[in-house]
Amino acid sequence: MFSSEVLSIVIGLTFIYLLYSLLATILQEILATLLHFRAKMLLKALRRMLDDREAPRPRPLLDRLLLWRSKQVGHPHTMTEAFYRHPLIRSLSENRQSHPSYLNRETFSKVMLDLLKGRTIKPGDDAAPHIQRTLDGGRLEWADLPIPENSGTLLFLRSIWIDAQADVDRFKQLMEAWFDEIMDRASEWYKKYTQFFLLGLGLLIAGIFNVDTIAIVGKLEKDPDLREQVVAQAENFIRAHPNLDQDIAGIQTPIPDSLKNRYEFLRQRRDTLIARADQIVSNDIARINDVLSIRRSEKACPKFWCQCTLRMLAGWLLTALALSLGAPFWFDLLNKLMKLRSANPAGPGSASGQPSGENIQPKIDRKG
């Protein structure tokens, strides 16, 4: 079992990580919305499915230029391009130069069936012979696009067509199951991409706000009054935000492209995220920084400046690694630690007559 001192240090550090990881999460979501990260991840997944190749790691500016150039070509060169040129997909995009960030399984199967059936099918015709002709000939009549005979996509479509016994409805269900499986994998790709992105944001935040894990632990270890003030702020924060995990999930929910007035919705969401970031920085982070005196020292140790710099960089890197775990992780851990502390009979105020943490006001202005 942790001692009360160690537990208070861990709670204080976890609370600091939670506040800054919240800021990093909001900044990441702002950039993801503005630069269409989800649309690019969806494009990567569809390229993996339909073109037998993996798209390069999303790079917003370069991807935007490449996608713009692809719109100028006379006819599609890949099945993915043909897929995105379907009227249903184009109607889900914000404009001609962008791609949707979300597709459901029914939309995917509808578009794929249209591509495979071709343009010559009439109302009342049986779709099975048209699909069979496309799969046998290896050519999308819809887009006048040949499919390489050794294409893994063509082989897989032929395989599930055989499994469906040429039943169009069953074939549609198998394509939807294929789409769901790839989207599950794409969600994992996006989580990994987000974690690396949060690592970079965390390092930037640590440098800007001078959030040095090593220095913070040293301050909390030396000063019991400081520990209690930080723990008190953590208690108040948990009490004021009991459903923070749900709020974070709401922030990270992708925006369906079927929304009406999508531009206005995105603008409001961007403004809301910016307001939340400003509130966290000006209120919660400002209070904890004032208590801990997290600011750049005007006189680092000049005699051993190299050693001090390396230690500070190590502290920033530890902070960045912690923030990359995400705000939900630190919120869950902080809740568990606070429950553990309340169950600890040796906690503050139990034997010394001190008031509980919620009544402690951060009056100390510490330096160094």
PDB file of N, CA and C in Angstrom, residues 10-102:
ATOM      1  N   VAL A  10       1.522  11.107  -6.318  1.00  0.00           N
ATOM      2  CA  VAL A  10       0.981  10.461  -7.522  1.00  0.00           C
ATOM      3  C   VAL A  10      -0.317  11.137  -7.948  1.00  0.00           C
ATOM      4  N   ILE A  11      -1.173  11.484  -6.967  1.00  0.00           N
ATOM      5  CA  ILE A  11      -2.425  12.166  -7.290  1.00  0.00           C
ATOM      6  C   ILE A  11      -2.139  13.525  -7.926  1.00  0.00           C
ATOM      7  N   GLY A  12      -1.209  14.262  -7.338  1.00  0.00           N
ATOM      8  CA  GLY A  12      -0.880  15.573  -7.886  1.00  0.00           C
ATOM      9  C   GLY A  12      -0.351  15.483  -9.307  1.00  0.00           C
ATOM     10  N   LEU A  13       0.540  14.528  -9.547  1.00  0.00           N
ATOM     11  CA  LEU A  13       1.104  14.369 -10.888  1.00  0.00           C
ATOM     12  C   LEU A  13       0.031  13.914 -11.875  1.00  0.00           C
ATOM     13  N   THR A  14      -0.836  13.006 -11.447  1.00  0.00           N
ATOM     14  CA  THR A  14      -1.921  12.537 -12.318  1.00  0.00           C
ATOM     15  C   THR A  14      -2.867  13.679 -12.660  1.00  0.00           C
ATOM     16  N   PHE A  15      -3.168  14.530 -11.705  1.00  0.00           N
ATOM     17  CA  PHE A  15      -4.055  15.664 -11.948  1.00  0.00           C
ATOM     18  C   PHE A  15      -3.440  16.625 -12.968  1.00  0.00           C
ATOM     19  N   ILE A  16      -2.154  16.876 -12.832  1.00  0.00           N
ATOM     20  CA  ILE A  16      -1.474  17.761 -13.784  1.00  0.00           C
ATOM     21  C   ILE A  16      -1.502  17.145 -15.186  1.00  0.00           C
ATOM     22  N   TYR A  17      -1.227  15.843 -15.280  1.00  0.00           N
ATOM     23  CA  TYR A  17      -1.284  15.170 -16.578  1.00  0.00           C
ATOM     24  C   TYR A  17      -2.692  15.232 -17.171  1.00  0.00           C
ATOM     25  N   LEU A  18      -3.702  15.108 -16.317  1.00  0.00           N
ATOM     26  CA  LEU A  18      -5.083  15.157 -16.802  1.00  0.00           C
ATOM     27  C   LEU A  18      -5.393  16.514 -17.421  1.00  0.00           C
ATOM     28  N   LEU A  19      -5.029  17.594 -16.743  1.00  0.00           N
ATOM     29  CA  LEU A  19      -5.334  18.926 -17.258  1.00  0.00           C
ATOM     30  C   LEU A  19      -4.655  19.173 -18.601  1.00  0.00           C
ATOM     31  N   TYR A  20      -3.375  18.838 -18.682  1.00  0.00           N
ATOM     32  CA  TYR A  20      -2.656  19.114 -19.922  1.00  0.00           C
ATOM     33  C   TYR A  20      -3.036  18.131 -21.035  1.00  0.00           C
ATOM     34  N   SER A  21      -3.386  16.912 -20.687  1.00  0.00           N
ATOM     35  CA  SER A  21      -3.837  15.975 -21.724  1.00  0.00           C
ATOM     36  C   SER A  21      -5.211  16.378 -22.256  1.00  0.00           C
ATOM     37  N   LEU A  22      -6.050  16.993 -21.400  1.00  0.00           N
ATOM     38  CA  LEU A  22      -7.313  17.559 -21.883  1.00  0.00           C
ATOM     39  C   LEU A  22      -7.055  18.653 -22.922  1.00  0.00           C
ATOM     40  N   LEU A  23      -6.096  19.513 -22.620  1.00  0.00           N
ATOM     41  CA  LEU A  23      -5.737  20.566 -23.574  1.00  0.00           C
ATOM     42  C   LEU A  23      -5.220  19.955 -24.870  1.00  0.00           C
ATOM     43  N   ALA A  24      -4.361  18.940 -24.760  1.00  0.00           N
ATOM     44  CA  ALA A  24      -3.815  18.287 -25.957  1.00  0.00           C
ATOM     45  C   ALA A  24      -4.920  17.612 -26.768  1.00  0.00           C
ATOM     46  N   THR A  25      -5.875  16.974 -26.088  1.00  0.00           N
ATOM     47  CA  THR A  25      -6.971  16.305 -26.785  1.00  0.00           C
ATOM     48  C   THR A  25      -7.830  17.307 -27.549  1.00  0.00           C
ATOM     49  N   ILE A  26      -8.122  18.448 -26.924  1.00  0.00           N
ATOM     50  CA  ILE A  26      -8.937  19.457 -27.596  1.00  0.00           C
ATOM     51  C   ILE A  26      -8.200  20.039 -28.796  1.00  0.00           C
ATOM     52  N   LEU A  27      -6.899  20.324 -28.630  1.00  0.00           N
ATOM     53  CA  LEU A  27      -6.121  20.850 -29.755  1.00  0.00           C
ATOM     54  C   LEU A  27      -6.045  19.835 -30.887  1.00  0.00           C
ATOM     55  N   GLN A  28      -5.869  18.562 -30.529  1.00  0.00           N
ATOM     56  CA  GLN A  28      -5.816  17.520 -31.548  1.00  0.00           C
ATOM     57  C   GLN A  28      -7.130  17.431 -32.310  1.00  0.00           C
ATOM     58  N   GLU A  29      -8.246  17.561 -31.592  1.00  0.00           N
ATOM     59  CA  GLU A  29      -9.548  17.465 -32.250  1.00  0.00           C
ATOM     60  C   GLU A  29      -9.808  18.682 -33.134  1.00  0.00           C
ATOM     61  N   ILE A  30      -9.338  19.853 -32.712  1.00  0.00           N
ATOM     62  CA  ILE A  30      -9.472  21.038 -33.560  1.00  0.00           C
ATOM     63  C   ILE A  30      -8.728  20.827 -34.875  1.00  0.00           C
ATOM     64  N   LEU A  31      -7.498  20.343 -34.790  1.00  0.00           N
ATOM     65  CA  LEU A  31      -6.714  20.105 -36.007  1.00  0.00           C
ATOM     66  C   LEU A  31      -7.316  18.988 -36.844  1.00  0.00           C
ATOM     67  N   ALA A  32      -7.829  17.936 -36.181  1.00  0.00           N
ATOM     68  CA  ALA A  32      -8.454  16.838 -36.920  1.00  0.00           C
ATOM     69  C   ALA A  32      -9.672  17.313 -37.694  1.00  0.00           C
ATOM     70  N   THR A  33     -10.430  18.251 -37.109  1.00  0.00           N
ATOM     71  CA  THR A  33     -11.609  18.782 -37.787  1.00  0.00           C
ATOM     72  C   THR A  33     -11.217  19.689 -38.942  1.00  0.00           C
ATOM     73  N   LEU A  34     -10.250  20.567 -38.712  1.00  0.00           N
ATOM     74  CA  LEU A  34      -9.864  21.525 -39.745  1.00  0.00           C
ATOM     75  C   LEU A  34      -9.131  20.858 -40.907  1.00  0.00           C
ATOM     76  N   LEU A  35      -8.315  19.843 -40.614  1.00  0.00           N
ATOM     77  CA  LEU A  35      -7.483  19.216 -41.645  1.00  0.00           C
ATOM     78  C   LEU A  35      -8.030  17.876 -42.131  1.00  0.00           C
ATOM     79  N   HIS A  36      -9.237  17.521 -41.689  1.00  0.00           N
ATOM     80  CA  HIS A  36      -9.944  16.343 -42.219  1.00  0.00           C
ATOM     81  C   HIS A  36      -9.145  15.043 -42.023  1.00  0.00           C
ATOM     82  N   PHE A  37      -8.627  14.840 -40.819  1.00  0.00           N
ATOM     83  CA  PHE A  37      -7.855  13.627 -40.561  1.00  0.00           C
ATOM     84  C   PHE A  37      -8.695  12.371 -40.756  1.00  0.00           C
ATOM     85  N   ARG A  38      -9.958  12.405 -40.318  1.00  0.00           N
ATOM     86  CA  ARG A  38     -10.791  11.198 -40.431  1.00  0.00           C
ATOM     87  C   ARG A  38     -11.091  10.874 -41.888  1.00  0.00           C
ATOM     88  N   ALA A  39     -11.299  11.900 -42.700  1.00  0.00           N
ATOM     89  CA  ALA A  39     -11.539  11.661 -44.120  1.00  0.00           C
ATOM     90  C   ALA A  39     -10.326  11.014 -44.772  1.00  0.00           C
ATOM     91  N   LYS A  40      -9.150  11.424 -44.368  1.00  0.00           N
ATOM     92  CA  LYS A  40      -7.938  10.845 -44.935  1.00  0.00           C
ATOM     93  C   LYS A  40      -7.724   9.413 -44.453  1.00  0.00           C
ATOM     94  N   MET A  41      -8.110   9.124 -43.203  1.00  0.00           N
ATOM     95  CA  MET A  41      -7.992   7.756 -42.714  1.00  0.00           C
ATOM     96  C   MET A  41      -9.001   6.849 -43.411  1.00  0.00           C
ATOM     97  N   LEU A  42     -10.192   7.364 -43.697  1.00  0.00           N
ATOM     98  CA  LEU A  42     -11.176   6.599 -44.455  1.00  0.00           C
ATOM     99  C   LEU A  42     -10.668   6.338 -45.870  1.00  0.00           C
ATOM    100  N   LEU A  43     -10.043   7.332 -46.468  1.00  0.00           N
ATOM    101  CA  LEU A  43      -9.461   7.152 -47.795  1.00  0.00           C
ATOM    102  C   LEU A  43      -8.381   6.068 -47.774  1.00  0.00           C
ATOM    103  N   LYS A  44      -7.559   6.077 -46.744  1.00  0.00           N
ATOM    104  CA  LYS A  44      -6.524   5.059 -46.620  1.00  0.00           C
ATOM    105  C   LYS A  44      -7.140   3.666 -46.526  1.00  0.00           C
ATOM    106  N   ALA A  45      -8.207   3.527 -45.753  1.00  0.00           N
ATOM    107  CA  ALA A  45      -8.853   2.224 -45.590  1.00  0.00           C
ATOM    108  C   ALA A  45      -9.465   1.751 -46.906  1.00  0.00           C
ATOM    109  N   LEU A  46     -10.119   2.663 -47.634  1.00  0.00           N
ATOM    110  CA  LEU A  46     -10.749   2.265 -48.898  1.00  0.00           C
ATOM    111  C   LEU A  46      -9.702   1.929 -49.954  1.00  0.00           C
ATOM    112  N   ARG A  47      -8.579   2.616 -49.927  1.00  0.00           N
ATOM    113  CA  ARG A  47      -7.501   2.249 -50.845  1.00  0.00           C
ATOM    114  C   ARG A  47      -6.976   0.852 -50.528  1.00  0.00           C
ATOM    115  N   ARG A  48      -6.880   0.558 -49.243  1.00  0.00           N
ATOM    116  CA  ARG A  48      -6.440  -0.791 -48.852  1.00  0.00           C
ATOM    117  C   ARG A  48      -7.435  -1.831 -49.346  1.00  0.00           C
ATOM    118  N   MET A  49      -8.726  -1.522 -49.279  1.00  0.00           N
ATOM    119  CA  MET A  49      -9.751  -2.476 -49.700  1.00  0.00           C
ATOM    120  C   MET A  49      -9.831  -2.619 -51.215  1.00  0.00           C
ATOM    121  N   LEU A  50      -9.840  -1.509 -51.924  1.00  0.00           N
ATOM    122  CA  LEU A  50     -10.212  -1.517 -53.331  1.00  0.00           C
ATOM    123  C   LEU A  50      -9.035  -1.463 -54.305  1.00  0.00           C
ATOM    124  N   ASP A  51      -7.881  -0.987 -53.858  1.00  0.00           N
ATOM    125  CA  ASP A  51      -6.753  -0.832 -54.771  1.00  0.00           C
ATOM    126  C   ASP A  51      -5.581  -1.738 -54.445  1.00  0.00           C
ATOM    127  N   ASP A  52      -5.718  -2.594 -53.433  1.00  0.00           N
ATOM    128  CA  ASP A  52      -4.634  -3.504 -53.054  1.00  0.00           C
ATOM    129  C   ASP A  52      -3.339  -2.783 -52.728  1.00  0.00           C
ATOM    130  N   ARG A  53      -3.453  -1.615 -52.170  1.00  0.00           N
ATOM    131  CA  ARG A  53      -2.250  -0.901 -51.761  1.00  0.00           C
ATOM    132  C   ARG A  53      -2.599  -0.009 -50.597  1.00  0.00           C
ATOM    133  N   GLU A  54      -1.592   0.263 -49.795  1.00  0.00           N
ATOM    134  CA  GLU A  54      -1.802   1.105 -48.614  1.00  0.00           C
ATOM    135  C   GLU A  54      -1.448   2.533 -48.956  1.00  0.00           C
ATOM    136  N   ALA A  55      -2.323   3.434 -48.601  1.00  0.00           N
ATOM    137  CA  ALA A  55      -2.047   4.841 -48.838  1.00  0.00           C
ATOM    138  C   ALA A  55      -0.919   5.304 -47.935  1.00  0.00           C
ATOM    139  N   PRO A  56      -0.134   6.303 -48.367  1.00  0.00           N
ATOM    140  CA  PRO A  56       0.907   6.833 -47.497  1.00  0.00           C
ATOM    141  C   PRO A  56       0.315   7.446 -46.239  1.00  0.00           C
ATOM    142  N   ARG A  57       1.125   7.604 -45.224  1.00  0.00           N
ATOM    143  CA  ARG A  57       0.666   8.218 -43.978  1.00  0.00           C
ATOM    144  C   ARG A  57       0.087   9.594 -44.281  1.00  0.00           C
ATOM    145  N   PRO A  58      -1.098   9.884 -43.751  1.00  0.00           N
ATOM    146  CA  PRO A  58      -1.751  11.144 -44.100  1.00  0.00           C
ATOM    147  C   PRO A  58      -0.886  12.353 -43.784  1.00  0.00           C
ATOM    148  N   ARG A  59      -0.700  13.196 -44.796  1.00  0.00           N
ATOM    149  CA  ARG A  59      -0.019  14.474 -44.616  1.00  0.00           C
ATOM    150  C   ARG A  59      -0.960  15.532 -45.178  1.00  0.00           C
ATOM    151  N   PRO A  60      -1.566  16.331 -44.292  1.00  0.00           N
ATOM    152  CA  PRO A  60      -2.717  17.147 -44.694  1.00  0.00           C
ATOM    153  C   PRO A  60      -2.518  17.962 -45.969  1.00  0.00           C
ATOM    154  N   LEU A  61      -1.449  18.770 -46.039  1.00  0.00           N
ATOM    155  CA  LEU A  61      -1.283  19.646 -47.189  1.00  0.00           C
ATOM    156  C   LEU A  61      -1.026  18.840 -48.450  1.00  0.00           C
ATOM    157  N   LEU A  62      -0.110  17.854 -48.366  1.00  0.00           N
ATOM    158  CA  LEU A  62       0.214  17.048 -49.541  1.00  0.00           C
ATOM    159  C   LEU A  62      -0.993  16.249 -49.997  1.00  0.00           C
ATOM    160  N   ASP A  63      -1.699  15.633 -49.058  1.00  0.00           N
ATOM    161  CA  ASP A  63      -2.894  14.869 -49.424  1.00  0.00           C
ATOM    162  C   ASP A  63      -3.931  15.768 -50.090  1.00  0.00           C
ATOM    163  N   ARG A  64      -4.093  16.965 -49.574  1.00  0.00           N
ATOM    164  CA  ARG A  64      -5.092  17.865 -50.143  1.00  0.00           C
ATOM    165  C   ARG A  64      -4.738  18.218 -51.587  1.00  0.00           C
ATOM    166  N   LEU A  65      -3.444  18.447 -51.840  1.00  0.00           N
ATOM    167  CA  LEU A  65      -3.015  18.746 -53.200  1.00  0.00           C
ATOM    168  C   LEU A  65      -3.210  17.555 -54.118  1.00  0.00           C
ATOM    169  N   LEU A  66      -2.855  16.367 -53.638  1.00  0.00           N
ATOM    170  CA  LEU A  66      -2.999  15.164 -54.455  1.00  0.00           C
ATOM    171  C   LEU A  66      -4.465  14.891 -54.770  1.00  0.00           C
ATOM    172  N   LEU A  67      -5.333  15.042 -53.772  1.00  0.00           N
ATOM    173  CA  LEU A  67      -6.748  14.813 -54.011  1.00  0.00           C
ATOM    174  C   LEU A  67      -7.314  15.851 -54.970  1.00  0.00           C
ATOM    175  N   TRP A  68      -6.825  17.068 -54.908  1.00  0.00           N
ATOM    176  CA  TRP A  68      -7.284  18.090 -55.845  1.00  0.00           C
ATOM    177  C   TRP A  68      -6.884  17.725 -57.263  1.00  0.00           C
ATOM    178  N   ARG A  69      -5.651  17.228 -57.425  1.00  0.00           N
ATOM    179  CA  ARG A  69      -5.190  16.854 -58.756  1.00  0.00           C
ATOM    180  C   ARG A  69      -5.997  15.679 -59.300  1.00  0.00           C
ATOM    181  N   SER A  70      -6.364  14.739 -58.420  1.00  0.00           N
ATOM    182  CA  SER A  70      -7.103  13.574 -58.897  1.00  0.00           C
ATOM    183  C   SER A  70      -8.469  13.957 -59.448  1.00  0.00           C
ATOM    184  N   LYS A  71      -9.018  15.104 -59.010  1.00  0.00           N
ATOM    185  CA  LYS A  71     -10.322  15.526 -59.493  1.00  0.00           C
ATOM    186  C   LYS A  71     -10.245  16.070 -60.927  1.00  0.00           C
ATOM    187  N   GLN A  72      -9.046  16.386 -61.394  1.00  0.00           N
ATOM    188  CA  GLN A  72      -8.932  16.994 -62.698  1.00  0.00           C
ATOM    189  C   GLN A  72      -8.756  15.963 -63.815  1.00  0.00           C
ATOM    190  N   VAL A  73      -8.618  14.687 -63.461  1.00  0.00           N
ATOM    191  CA  VAL A  73      -8.375  13.653 -64.451  1.00  0.00           C
ATOM    192  C   VAL A  73      -9.665  13.355 -65.204  1.00  0.00           C
ATOM    193  N   GLY A  74      -9.548  12.980 -66.486  1.00  0.00           N
ATOM    194  CA  GLY A  74     -10.715  12.745 -67.300  1.00  0.00           C
ATOM    195  C   GLY A  74     -11.586  11.620 -66.791  1.00  0.00           C
ATOM    196  N   HIS A  75     -11.013  10.488 -66.413  1.00  0.00           N
ATOM    197  CA  HIS A  75     -11.793   9.384 -65.844  1.00  0.00           C
ATOM    198  C   HIS A  75     -10.967   8.718 -64.760  1.00  0.00           C
ATOM    199  N   PRO A  76     -11.605   8.008 -63.857  1.00  0.00           N
ATOM    200  CA  PRO A  76     -10.876   7.423 -62.722  1.00  0.00           C
ATOM    201  C   PRO A  76      -9.854   6.390 -63.167  1.00  0.00           C
ATOM    202  N   HIS A  77      -8.741   6.332 -62.445  1.00  0.00           N
ATOM    203  CA  HIS A  77      -7.674   5.382 -62.736  1.00  0.00           C
ATOM    204  C   HIS A  77      -7.668   4.203 -61.783  1.00  0.00           C
ATOM    205  N   THR A  78      -8.373   4.318 -60.663  1.00  0.00           N
ATOM    206  CA  THR A  78      -8.427   3.238 -59.686  1.00  0.00           C
ATOM    207  C   THR A  78      -9.869   3.032 -59.245  1.00  0.00           C
ATOM    208  N   MET A  79     -10.135   1.886 -58.621  1.00  0.00           N
ATOM    209  CA  MET A  79     -11.480   1.623 -58.128  1.00  0.00           C
ATOM    210  C   MET A  79     -11.853   2.598 -57.016  1.00  0.00           C
ATOM    211  N   THR A  80     -10.875   3.020 -56.240  1.00  0.00           N
ATOM    212  CA  THR A  80     -11.166   3.991 -55.183  1.00  0.00           C
ATOM    213  C   THR A  80     -11.641   5.305 -55.780  1.00  0.00           C
ATOM    214  N   GLU A  81     -10.988   5.759 -56.843  1.00  0.00           N
ATOM    215  CA  GLU A  81     -11.425   6.993 -57.498  1.00  0.00           C
ATOM    216  C   GLU A  81     -12.834   6.832 -58.060  1.00  0.00           C
ATOM    217  N   ALA A  82     -13.096   5.673 -58.662  1.00  0.00           N
ATOM    218  CA  ALA A  82     -14.450   5.420 -59.174  1.00  0.00           C
ATOM    219  C   ALA A  82     -15.464   5.425 -58.039  1.00  0.00           C
ATOM    220  N   PHE A  83     -15.092   4.853 -56.904  1.00  0.00           N
ATOM    221  CA  PHE A  83     -15.977   4.825 -55.732  1.00  0.00           C
ATOM    222  C   PHE A  83     -16.307   6.243 -55.283  1.00  0.00           C
ATOM    223  N   TYR A  84     -15.285   7.099 -55.177  1.00  0.00           N
ATOM    224  CA  TYR A  84     -15.505   8.460 -54.701  1.00  0.00           C
ATOM    225  C   TYR A  84     -16.240   9.328 -55.721  1.00  0.00           C
ATOM    226  N   ARG A  85     -16.267   8.917 -56.971  1.00  0.00           N
ATOM    227  CA  ARG A  85     -16.979   9.700 -57.981  1.00  0.00           C
ATOM    228  C   ARG A  85     -18.450   9.301 -58.098  1.00  0.00           C
ATOM    229  N   HIS A  86     -18.856   8.309 -57.368  1.00  0.00           N
ATOM    230  CA  HIS A  86     -20.262   7.943 -57.389  1.00  0.00           C
ATOM    231  C   HIS A  86     -21.077   9.114 -56.848  1.00  0.00           C
ATOM    232  N   PRO A  87     -22.226   9.424 -57.459  1.00  0.00           N
ATOM    233  CA  PRO A  87     -23.017  10.579 -57.000  1.00  0.00           C
ATOM    234  C   PRO A  87     -23.375  10.534 -55.520  1.00  0.00           C
ATOM    235  N   LEU A  88     -23.634   9.341 -54.983  1.00  0.00           N
ATOM    236  CA  LEU A  88     -23.993   9.254 -53.568  1.00  0.00           C
ATOM    237  C   LEU A  88     -22.833   9.680 -52.686  1.00  0.00           C
ATOM    238  N   ILE A  89     -21.615   9.269 -53.022  1.00  0.00           N
ATOM    239  CA  ILE A  89     -20.446   9.657 -52.225  1.00  0.00           C
ATOM    240  C   ILE A  89     -20.162  11.137 -52.386  1.00  0.00           C
ATOM    241  N   ARG A  90     -20.295  11.641 -53.609  1.00  0.00           N
ATOM    242  CA  ARG A  90     -20.026  13.063 -53.831  1.00  0.00           C
ATOM    243  C   ARG A  90     -21.033  13.938 -53.088  1.00  0.00           C
ATOM    244  N   SER A  91     -22.243  13.436 -52.926  1.00  0.00           N
ATOM    245  CA  SER A  91     -23.247  14.216 -52.197  1.00  0.00           C
ATOM    246  C   SER A  91     -22.941  14.287 -50.708  1.00  0.00           C
ATOM    247  N   LEU A  92     -22.128  13.365 -50.201  1.00  0.00           N
ATOM    248  CA  LEU A  92     -21.771  13.371 -48.786  1.00  0.00           C
ATOM    249  C   LEU A  92     -20.564  14.251 -48.491  1.00  0.00           C
ATOM    250  N   SER A  93     -19.875  14.708 -49.527  1.00  0.00           N
ATOM    251  CA  SER A  93     -18.685  15.532 -49.343  1.00  0.00           C
ATOM    252  C   SER A  93     -19.087  16.991 -49.172  1.00  0.00           C
ATOM    253  N   GLU A  94     -18.243  17.714 -48.457  1.00  0.00           N
ATOM    254  CA  GLU A  94     -18.535  19.129 -48.208  1.00  0.00           C
ATOM    255  C   GLU A  94     -18.463  19.939 -49.489  1.00  0.00           C
ATOM    256  N   ASN A  95     -17.492  19.608 -50.356  1.00  0.00           N
ATOM    257  CA  ASN A  95     -17.361  20.278 -51.637  1.00  0.00           C
ATOM    258  C   ASN A  95     -16.650  19.330 -52.600  1.00  0.00           C
ATOM    259  N   ARG A  96     -16.397  19.802 -53.818  1.00  0.00           N
ATOM    260  CA  ARG A  96     -15.810  18.939 -54.840  1.00  0.00           C
ATOM    261  C   ARG A  96     -14.382  18.543 -54.517  1.00  0.00           C
ATOM    262  N   GLN A  97     -13.716  19.288 -53.674  1.00  0.00           N
ATOM    263  CA  GLN A  97     -12.321  19.006 -53.381  1.00  0.00           C
ATOM    264  C   GLN A  97     -12.139  18.186 -52.109  1.00  0.00           C
ATOM    265  N   SER A  98     -13.203  17.832 -51.428  1.00  0.00           N
ATOM    266  CA  SER A  98     -13.069  17.105 -50.162  1.00  0.00           C
ATOM    267  C   SER A  98     -13.732  15.744 -50.264  1.00  0.00           C
ATOM    268  N   HIS A  99     -13.473  14.902 -49.268  1.00  0.00           N
ATOM    269  CA  HIS A  99     -14.038  13.568 -49.194  1.00  0.00           C
ATOM    270  C   HIS A  99     -14.800  13.436 -47.883  1.00  0.00           C
ATOM    271  N   PRO A 100     -15.798  12.563 -47.825  1.00  0.00           N
ATOM    272  CA  PRO A 100     -16.525  12.364 -46.561  1.00  0.00           C
ATOM    273  C   PRO A 100     -15.620  11.750 -45.508  1.00  0.00           C
ATOM    274  N   SER A 101     -15.909  12.055 -44.267  1.00  0.00           N
ATOM    275  CA  SER A 101     -15.123  11.511 -43.161  1.00  0.00           C
ATOM    276  C   SER A 101     -15.788  10.296 -42.529  1.00  0.00           C
ATOM    277  N   TYR A 102     -16.998   9.965 -42.999  1.00  0.00           N
ATOM    278  CA  TYR A 102     -17.718   8.838 -42.402  1.00  0.00           C
ATOM    279  C   TYR A 102     -18.609   8.211 -43.455  1.00  0.00           C
TER     280      TYR A 102
END
